[in-house]
């Protein structure tokens, strides 16, 4: 296939090198522009007609820079040659050329983004087909390493299920309880847990808690997190689907009712009533085997207790999981929140790594609350990580280039088509002194973010003040929506005020998307250089 690639002066050396070994018949045309992204369909049409008038019948496809603003339909129509957007980064063009014929390129979307979308669709399709294969699920549930919790298959043969805890549920208002539950559901939780208060007895509140949450969780399993036998019994009588937890201290009081109601439970290798909590891997495994024997006939998930870093020992707790699973294929529980809540680091990478470790160990349930700002988003992160690890396991690959990823604050690839000499000969200017503040006669704005349970349910709020009195509220889901309305309503008259609003609104949008706390006039991110001194 003969492919004509249109580029600019600055990107030409890179394009030439990356397509040198392509199996396609490549022609590279350097258009009259330094920056390829500045090209327009009209200019491309003119260049092709000028330089390739006698070759139009021979060219099978035209690839234009992926970053040009407009689509390529006009070019295709005028030249009669299928014209598509190439990659946003010239370094990825070789990959695009290798896939010509096997993917459908786009007139509007850059090719690398299109490939990424196709990979994502394929990944989700695989998972969806697996989850909807009732015959296969029925066979897998016959194996000793899988169980059914309500209608949710749980075990090593299924994606790791994410159980999110509504901590201190008895102390929350009904509205707060509902909002927290809805947030977890929207974040991708497979199961919702009612977190009770240690050392307290709120048995009387449990029926209402279950009744309040059941319509929101729908057919998802609803669990209760308590060692209190009274609370467990009341929960069992009122339709709870799963119990966290039984140990050697409370099992004799509640095991029978859980068996009678066919309610699975998490087993802990402890006896908290006597203050006993085994430390070494062998002690944990031995205690777990004893508890399994004592609760014979109960469906269970084993929790060897994942320890925080540098407490008892996260390594010892992982070894305990490994040693237990060598001899017992039962589903295992991984308390990821034990680590993330007690580690001063962003939760995303930590959650993915722990999910990967959990997958290798044979873990079935990933458990987390979101009790601190640094762990907000953990349920979404674990739900995504679970899918990544399930795909990696089935593809027998490392968790990379799967179509599903959790790269949020950085990028997988460093751009290679940014040419350092593009500013050669261009004068450079710097601010000589800070600009004096002059109040805009049109008024001022207070900007805030209203965080919903999802990004699409969140919004940016810009309140306009005239003479210190609010007279208009502008809402939207992007900085552009807000500032365009501000301009339309003539609410800004000074250029520096307009620039300031654009900067603050963009910060607000980034905060809304990432879950960061937005405070007007304060930095959104810390400068890492400040921590190097």
Short mmCIF file of N, CA and C in Angstrom, two decimals, residues 398-456:
data_model
loop_
_atom_site.label_atom_id
_atom_site.label_comp_id
_atom_site.label_asym_id
_atom_site.label_seq_id
_atom_site.Cartn_x
_atom_site.Cartn_y
_atom_site.Cartn_z
N UNK A 398 2.20 -9.62 31.53
CA UNK A 398 2.36 -8.62 32.58
C UNK A 398 1.21 -7.61 32.46
N UNK A 399 0.87 -6.89 33.53
CA UNK A 399 -0.26 -5.95 33.47
C UNK A 399 0.10 -4.64 32.77
N UNK A 400 0.38 -4.73 31.50
CA UNK A 400 0.80 -3.58 30.70
C UNK A 400 0.19 -3.70 29.31
N UNK A 401 -0.25 -2.57 28.74
CA UNK A 401 -0.85 -2.54 27.40
C UNK A 401 -2.03 -3.50 27.29
N UNK A 402 -2.88 -3.48 28.32
CA UNK A 402 -4.03 -4.39 28.37
C UNK A 402 -5.29 -3.79 27.78
N UNK A 403 -5.29 -2.47 27.60
CA UNK A 403 -6.52 -1.77 27.20
C UNK A 403 -7.19 -1.10 28.38
N UNK A 404 -6.83 -1.53 29.58
CA UNK A 404 -7.31 -0.91 30.82
C UNK A 404 -6.07 -0.53 31.62
N UNK A 405 -6.06 0.70 32.12
CA UNK A 405 -4.87 1.15 32.85
C UNK A 405 -5.27 2.10 33.96
N UNK A 406 -4.32 2.38 34.83
CA UNK A 406 -4.56 3.32 35.92
C UNK A 406 -3.41 4.32 36.00
N UNK A 407 -2.99 4.80 34.84
CA UNK A 407 -1.98 5.86 34.79
C UNK A 407 -2.75 7.18 34.77
N UNK A 408 -2.67 7.93 35.87
CA UNK A 408 -3.50 9.12 36.03
C UNK A 408 -2.68 10.41 36.00
N UNK A 409 -1.67 10.49 36.83
CA UNK A 409 -0.94 11.75 36.98
C UNK A 409 0.33 11.81 36.14
N UNK A 410 0.66 10.72 35.51
CA UNK A 410 1.83 10.71 34.62
C UNK A 410 1.38 10.13 33.29
N UNK A 411 2.30 9.99 32.35
CA UNK A 411 1.99 9.42 31.05
C UNK A 411 2.90 8.24 30.77
N UNK A 412 2.37 7.25 30.04
CA UNK A 412 3.16 6.06 29.74
C UNK A 412 4.36 6.39 28.86
N UNK A 413 4.17 7.32 27.92
CA UNK A 413 5.23 7.63 26.97
C UNK A 413 5.64 9.10 27.08
N UNK A 414 6.92 9.31 26.97
CA UNK A 414 7.42 10.68 26.89
C UNK A 414 7.37 11.10 25.44
N UNK A 415 6.77 12.26 25.17
CA UNK A 415 6.62 12.70 23.78
C UNK A 415 7.99 12.90 23.13
N UNK A 416 8.08 12.43 21.88
CA UNK A 416 9.35 12.52 21.16
C UNK A 416 9.31 13.54 20.02
N UNK A 417 8.13 14.09 19.74
CA UNK A 417 8.04 15.00 18.60
C UNK A 417 8.07 16.47 19.01
N UNK A 418 8.49 16.74 20.23
CA UNK A 418 8.66 18.13 20.65
C UNK A 418 10.12 18.50 20.39
N UNK A 419 10.33 19.29 19.41
CA UNK A 419 11.68 19.59 18.94
C UNK A 419 12.22 20.84 19.63
N UNK A 420 13.40 20.69 20.24
CA UNK A 420 13.94 21.78 21.05
C UNK A 420 14.28 23.03 20.24
N UNK A 421 14.62 22.86 18.96
CA UNK A 421 15.07 24.03 18.19
C UNK A 421 13.93 24.80 17.55
N UNK A 422 12.67 24.49 17.89
CA UNK A 422 11.57 25.18 17.23
C UNK A 422 11.49 26.65 17.65
N UNK A 423 12.18 27.01 18.73
CA UNK A 423 12.15 28.40 19.19
C UNK A 423 13.42 29.17 18.81
N UNK A 424 14.28 28.53 18.02
CA UNK A 424 15.53 29.19 17.62
C UNK A 424 15.23 30.51 16.89
N UNK A 425 15.87 31.59 17.35
CA UNK A 425 15.70 32.87 16.69
C UNK A 425 14.50 33.66 17.14
N UNK A 426 13.68 33.08 18.00
CA UNK A 426 12.47 33.78 18.47
C UNK A 426 12.82 34.51 19.77
N UNK A 427 12.55 35.81 19.86
CA UNK A 427 12.87 36.56 21.09
C UNK A 427 12.17 35.97 22.32
N UNK A 428 12.84 36.06 23.47
CA UNK A 428 12.29 35.54 24.72
C UNK A 428 12.03 36.71 25.67
N UNK A 429 10.88 36.69 26.31
CA UNK A 429 10.53 37.75 27.26
C UNK A 429 10.18 37.14 28.61
N UNK A 430 10.45 37.87 29.68
CA UNK A 430 10.10 37.43 31.02
C UNK A 430 9.40 38.57 31.76
N UNK A 431 8.58 38.22 32.73
CA UNK A 431 7.90 39.26 33.51
C UNK A 431 8.93 40.11 34.25
N UNK A 432 8.80 41.41 34.12
CA UNK A 432 9.76 42.31 34.77
C UNK A 432 9.36 42.61 36.20
N UNK A 433 8.05 42.73 36.46
CA UNK A 433 7.58 42.97 37.82
C UNK A 433 6.12 42.52 37.92
N UNK A 434 5.68 42.17 39.12
CA UNK A 434 4.29 41.72 39.28
C UNK A 434 3.31 42.81 38.85
N UNK A 435 2.21 42.40 38.29
CA UNK A 435 1.19 43.36 37.83
C UNK A 435 0.42 43.90 39.04
N UNK A 436 0.18 45.18 39.04
CA UNK A 436 -0.57 45.81 40.12
C UNK A 436 -2.05 45.39 40.04
N UNK A 437 -2.58 45.02 41.18
CA UNK A 437 -3.98 44.58 41.22
C UNK A 437 -4.93 45.77 41.07
N UNK A 438 -5.84 45.67 40.11
CA UNK A 438 -6.89 46.67 39.92
C UNK A 438 -8.21 45.92 39.83
N UNK A 439 -9.14 46.24 40.69
CA UNK A 439 -10.41 45.53 40.71
C UNK A 439 -11.19 45.75 39.42
N UNK A 440 -11.75 44.66 38.92
CA UNK A 440 -12.56 44.74 37.70
C UNK A 440 -13.88 45.42 38.03
N UNK A 441 -14.21 46.47 37.28
CA UNK A 441 -15.46 47.20 37.54
C UNK A 441 -16.70 46.34 37.29
N UNK A 442 -16.52 45.25 36.52
CA UNK A 442 -17.67 44.37 36.23
C UNK A 442 -17.99 43.45 37.40
N UNK A 443 -17.08 43.38 38.38
CA UNK A 443 -17.33 42.54 39.55
C UNK A 443 -16.25 41.49 39.75
N UNK A 444 -16.47 40.57 40.70
CA UNK A 444 -15.50 39.52 41.03
C UNK A 444 -16.21 38.18 41.12
N UNK A 445 -15.40 37.11 41.23
CA UNK A 445 -15.95 35.76 41.26
C UNK A 445 -15.39 34.94 42.42
N UNK A 446 -16.27 34.12 43.00
CA UNK A 446 -15.84 33.08 43.94
C UNK A 446 -16.06 31.75 43.23
N UNK A 447 -14.99 30.96 43.13
CA UNK A 447 -15.06 29.69 42.39
C UNK A 447 -14.96 28.52 43.37
N UNK A 448 -15.79 27.51 43.16
CA UNK A 448 -15.77 26.33 44.02
C UNK A 448 -16.14 25.10 43.19
N UNK A 449 -15.94 23.93 43.79
CA UNK A 449 -16.29 22.67 43.13
C UNK A 449 -17.29 21.92 44.00
N UNK A 450 -18.37 21.50 43.38
CA UNK A 450 -19.37 20.68 44.05
C UNK A 450 -19.14 19.24 43.60
N UNK A 451 -18.54 18.42 44.48
CA UNK A 451 -18.16 17.05 44.12
C UNK A 451 -19.36 16.12 44.24
N UNK A 452 -19.70 15.43 43.14
CA UNK A 452 -20.75 14.44 43.15
C UNK A 452 -20.17 13.05 43.36
N UNK A 453 -21.00 12.01 43.25
CA UNK A 453 -20.50 10.65 43.44
C UNK A 453 -19.69 10.18 42.24
N UNK A 454 -19.84 10.87 41.10
CA UNK A 454 -19.00 10.62 39.93
C UNK A 454 -18.60 11.97 39.36
N UNK A 455 -17.65 11.96 38.44
CA UNK A 455 -17.23 13.22 37.81
C UNK A 455 -18.38 13.84 37.05
N UNK A 456 -19.15 13.01 36.36
CA UNK A 456 -20.26 13.57 35.57
C UNK A 456 -21.36 14.16 36.45
#
